[in-house]
Each structure stands twice: as structure tokens, then as C-alpha cells.
Amino acid sequence: MQVSAVPPQLGLSPMDGVTDQAMRLITKKYGQPDLLTTEFVNVEGWHHARERLLADLQFDAREQPLIAQIYGVTPAYFAECTRDIIALGFSGVEINFGCPAKTVVHSGAGASMIKTPELAREIVGCVQKTVRELKPELPVSIKTRIGYEHNSADDWIPFLLTLHPARLTIHGRTLKQGYTGTADWETIGRMVQYRDQLSPSTLLFGNGDLHSRAQALQAIHDYGLDGALIGRAALGNPWVFTDHVPSLSERAQVAIEHSQLFADLYHTRHKYSFVPMRKHLAAYIANFPEAKSWRSQLMQAESPAQVETILQPLIK
Ligand SMILES: Cc1cc2nc3c(=O)[nH]c(=O)nc-3n(C[C@H](O)[C@H](O)[C@H](O)COP(=O)(O)O)c2cc1C
């Protein structure tokens, strides 16, 4: 096992419908993870409706280093989208070979690529070539799973390592598992030997079921990784990247701040709705006494002002 020269890194895992700009800014402010990633963007959609999708890649300098994640099936569109990602000033481009959503998998994208390695190779090659021509220092990373129906990590991961991504993040579940069962960290750890043999410069990150900074650092240490991404546990909990345990009052205050930021960023958008913010609100007050009654009120909230009225009694 190689001894990594860089300190372990903790990042926010990309989540469609969750890691929008409002969540990323709140996460950065209260959690200071080493890196953030956008929600994934479909390269076919980008090709056909670039102007409309530009809003999905909106960010500001406080979010850096921010990685743009993309998925799809058309190598030329990956190249096209990568050119825009470079022009927009992201700190990296990440290819999603891990999404298990039916619509994505049926199109042949996301975790479906595990079954079409030659297409995966072509896509990675297109993105890397574009980066080499325009901004060679920009890291090209891949995020994937350990297999399709069964654990095939011993074939799929060495294959990806022969493509020399700057970082490879492995979520320790198969496509078939979706989000059920538990992440297989033994398998993730076993991949370090392939990295050392095939692509020593690739940073290897683990992902799946991490719920605290301490647990993530322990996993990185135990399995000899370079870093880890935390996803679901960051919902309503930007402090998950720190050792700080927030009080209920702090959680309520940040839920209000997050709501205001969400409205400020998105209220001018076509078909703006406050509804997507509600899942964050439920998470901010989860696991506290009487969370249920607060949650049912928050699930009706239509604006930051209403959230503030509901949560005011919790603020000390
Ligand atoms: C609602 C939701 C949306 C997700 N969207 C993405 C995505 O756009 N790109 C991606 O690579 N992974 C996506 N994921 C997977 C997560 O990044 C992560 O790999 C997975 O949730 C396991 O990590 P966790 O246990 O820390 O949540 C998503 C997960 C969830 C729950």
C-alpha cells in the first residue's frame, strides 16, 4: 500500500435534487469540506438545451474547489459539455458511471456503463482529450459502483484504473442494490492494490453510509484511501464534515438561513417552487424530541418567512 502524500480529503457527494447551489454554499460555510460536487448534468440534455441547463451549473467562487459532474452516452457531447465546464471555471470534471436511477440506466448511462466498458473508455478518452487540449491541469475524475448485478469490482475497477482518472470514487454498492443493504468497504479497500499497480497517481475515494467526520477519517485510514465522500448524512447536517455537534437552536437558525438562500437564488426561475427545500427542512430537525410535529408543519411551508415563524420557538 502506498503512503499518500496529501492529507485525507472529505467531500460532499453529488446528489441530484439535493446538492444544489444553496446546499453547497451552506455546506461550505458550516462544514468546510475539501471539495463540493454539483448535481449531475446530462450531456445529451446539455447539447440540446444548453441555455436552459446553464442555470443548473450556476455557482460562485466561495464553492471552489467545485467539481462539475456529467453523465450520458454520447462521447462527442461529453467533449462539448467538458469544453463549457472548463470555460465556466470549475475545478474539475467528473464522469458519473454510478447512477442506478431507472431512466438513466435504461438510456445506457450511469452505472449501466459497467456493462459497456468500451463505451466507458471512449467517453473517458473524449473528456481527457478535451481537457488536455484546453486546460491540462484540470482533474478528470470518475464516480462509480462495485458492480451491476453482482460485485464485479475486481474486473471493473482495474479497467477504470487503466484509464488513469485523477480521482476514482467508489460507492460500495452494486447497481442492483440501489441504496439498500450496506456499502461494502472491504471491497473498496481491496481496490487500493489495483490502484497502486495500475495508476499510482489516481486518488482513491470511498463512499457509502458514512455519517460522521470521525467515521469517515477512520474508514480512510483503515482502508488506506485518499479520501471519502459523504452524501445523505449531509442533508440538513452541514456540520457532518466537522466534529461540531450543533444544538437544536443552531439547526433551526441554519434551516432558516438555508431557506432564505434557496429563495434568494431561485425565486426568479421559471416555475419556482419552495417544495424542494422541504426535504432539507425535515432533515435539519430530524432526531430531535417532537421532530414529528415540527416536520409536519415544515412540510407545509411555502416560504422562508413561514419557516422562520415555525422554527422561531426553537431559537435561543
Ligand atoms: C437523492 C440522491 C441523489 C443522488 N444523485 C447522485 C448524482 O447526481 N451523482 C452521483 O454520482 N451520485 C448520486 N447519488 C449517490 C450519492 O452521491 C452517494 O454515492 C450515495 O448516496 C452513497 O453515499 P451516502 O451513503 O453517503 O449517501 C445520489 C444519491 C441520492 C440519495
Short mmCIF file of N, CA and C in Angstrom, two decimals, residues 41-54 57 70-85:
data_model
loop_
_atom_site.label_atom_id
_atom_site.label_comp_id
_atom_site.label_asym_id
_atom_site.label_seq_id
_atom_site.Cartn_x
_atom_site.Cartn_y
_atom_site.Cartn_z
N VAL A 41 -25.23 16.52 -14.52
CA VAL A 41 -25.84 17.18 -15.68
C VAL A 41 -25.75 16.21 -16.86
N ASN A 42 -26.86 16.06 -17.57
CA ASN A 42 -26.90 15.14 -18.70
C ASN A 42 -26.31 15.79 -19.95
N VAL A 43 -25.33 15.13 -20.57
CA VAL A 43 -24.64 15.76 -21.70
C VAL A 43 -25.53 15.85 -22.95
N GLU A 44 -26.45 14.89 -23.09
CA GLU A 44 -27.38 14.97 -24.23
C GLU A 44 -28.31 16.19 -24.03
N GLY A 45 -28.81 16.33 -22.81
CA GLY A 45 -29.65 17.50 -22.48
C GLY A 45 -28.88 18.78 -22.70
N TRP A 46 -27.61 18.78 -22.31
CA TRP A 46 -26.76 19.97 -22.47
C TRP A 46 -26.64 20.33 -23.95
N HIS A 47 -26.46 19.31 -24.77
CA HIS A 47 -26.31 19.57 -26.21
C HIS A 47 -27.58 20.20 -26.79
N HIS A 48 -28.74 19.68 -26.35
CA HIS A 48 -30.00 20.13 -26.97
C HIS A 48 -30.60 21.37 -26.30
N ALA A 49 -30.28 21.60 -25.04
CA ALA A 49 -30.93 22.72 -24.32
C ALA A 49 -29.93 23.40 -23.39
N ARG A 50 -28.79 23.77 -23.94
CA ARG A 50 -27.71 24.33 -23.13
C ARG A 50 -28.17 25.54 -22.32
N GLU A 51 -28.90 26.44 -22.96
CA GLU A 51 -29.29 27.69 -22.28
C GLU A 51 -30.12 27.39 -21.03
N ARG A 52 -31.04 26.42 -21.16
CA ARG A 52 -31.91 26.09 -20.04
C ARG A 52 -31.12 25.42 -18.90
N LEU A 53 -30.16 24.58 -19.27
CA LEU A 53 -29.41 23.83 -18.24
C LEU A 53 -28.30 24.64 -17.59
N LEU A 54 -27.96 25.78 -18.22
CA LEU A 54 -26.88 26.60 -17.65
C LEU A 54 -27.15 26.95 -16.19
N LEU A 57 -25.80 24.72 -13.53
CA LEU A 57 -24.36 24.77 -13.23
C LEU A 57 -23.94 26.13 -12.67
N ILE A 70 -21.00 15.02 -14.79
CA ILE A 70 -21.78 14.83 -16.02
C ILE A 70 -22.03 13.35 -16.28
N TYR A 71 -23.12 13.08 -17.01
CA TYR A 71 -23.42 11.70 -17.38
C TYR A 71 -24.09 11.70 -18.74
N GLY A 72 -24.14 10.53 -19.37
CA GLY A 72 -24.76 10.42 -20.69
C GLY A 72 -24.17 9.24 -21.42
N VAL A 73 -24.38 9.20 -22.74
CA VAL A 73 -23.89 8.06 -23.54
C VAL A 73 -23.16 8.48 -24.81
N THR A 74 -23.13 9.79 -25.11
CA THR A 74 -22.60 10.24 -26.39
C THR A 74 -21.23 10.90 -26.21
N PRO A 75 -20.16 10.21 -26.62
CA PRO A 75 -18.82 10.75 -26.37
C PRO A 75 -18.66 12.20 -26.86
N ALA A 76 -19.18 12.52 -28.05
CA ALA A 76 -18.98 13.88 -28.59
C ALA A 76 -19.65 14.92 -27.69
N TYR A 77 -20.79 14.55 -27.08
CA TYR A 77 -21.48 15.50 -26.20
C TYR A 77 -20.74 15.66 -24.87
N PHE A 78 -20.06 14.59 -24.46
CA PHE A 78 -19.22 14.72 -23.26
C PHE A 78 -18.12 15.75 -23.52
N ALA A 79 -17.54 15.68 -24.71
CA ALA A 79 -16.48 16.63 -25.06
C ALA A 79 -17.03 18.05 -25.08
N GLU A 80 -18.21 18.20 -25.68
CA GLU A 80 -18.83 19.52 -25.79
C GLU A 80 -19.11 20.10 -24.40
N CYS A 81 -19.69 19.29 -23.53
CA CYS A 81 -20.03 19.74 -22.18
C CYS A 81 -18.76 20.05 -21.38
N THR A 82 -17.73 19.24 -21.59
CA THR A 82 -16.46 19.48 -20.90
C THR A 82 -15.87 20.83 -21.29
N ARG A 83 -15.97 21.17 -22.57
CA ARG A 83 -15.46 22.48 -23.01
C ARG A 83 -16.15 23.61 -22.24
N ASP A 84 -17.47 23.48 -22.06
CA ASP A 84 -18.21 24.52 -21.33
C ASP A 84 -17.83 24.53 -19.85
N ILE A 85 -17.66 23.34 -19.28
CA ILE A 85 -17.28 23.23 -17.87
C ILE A 85 -15.94 23.93 -17.63
#
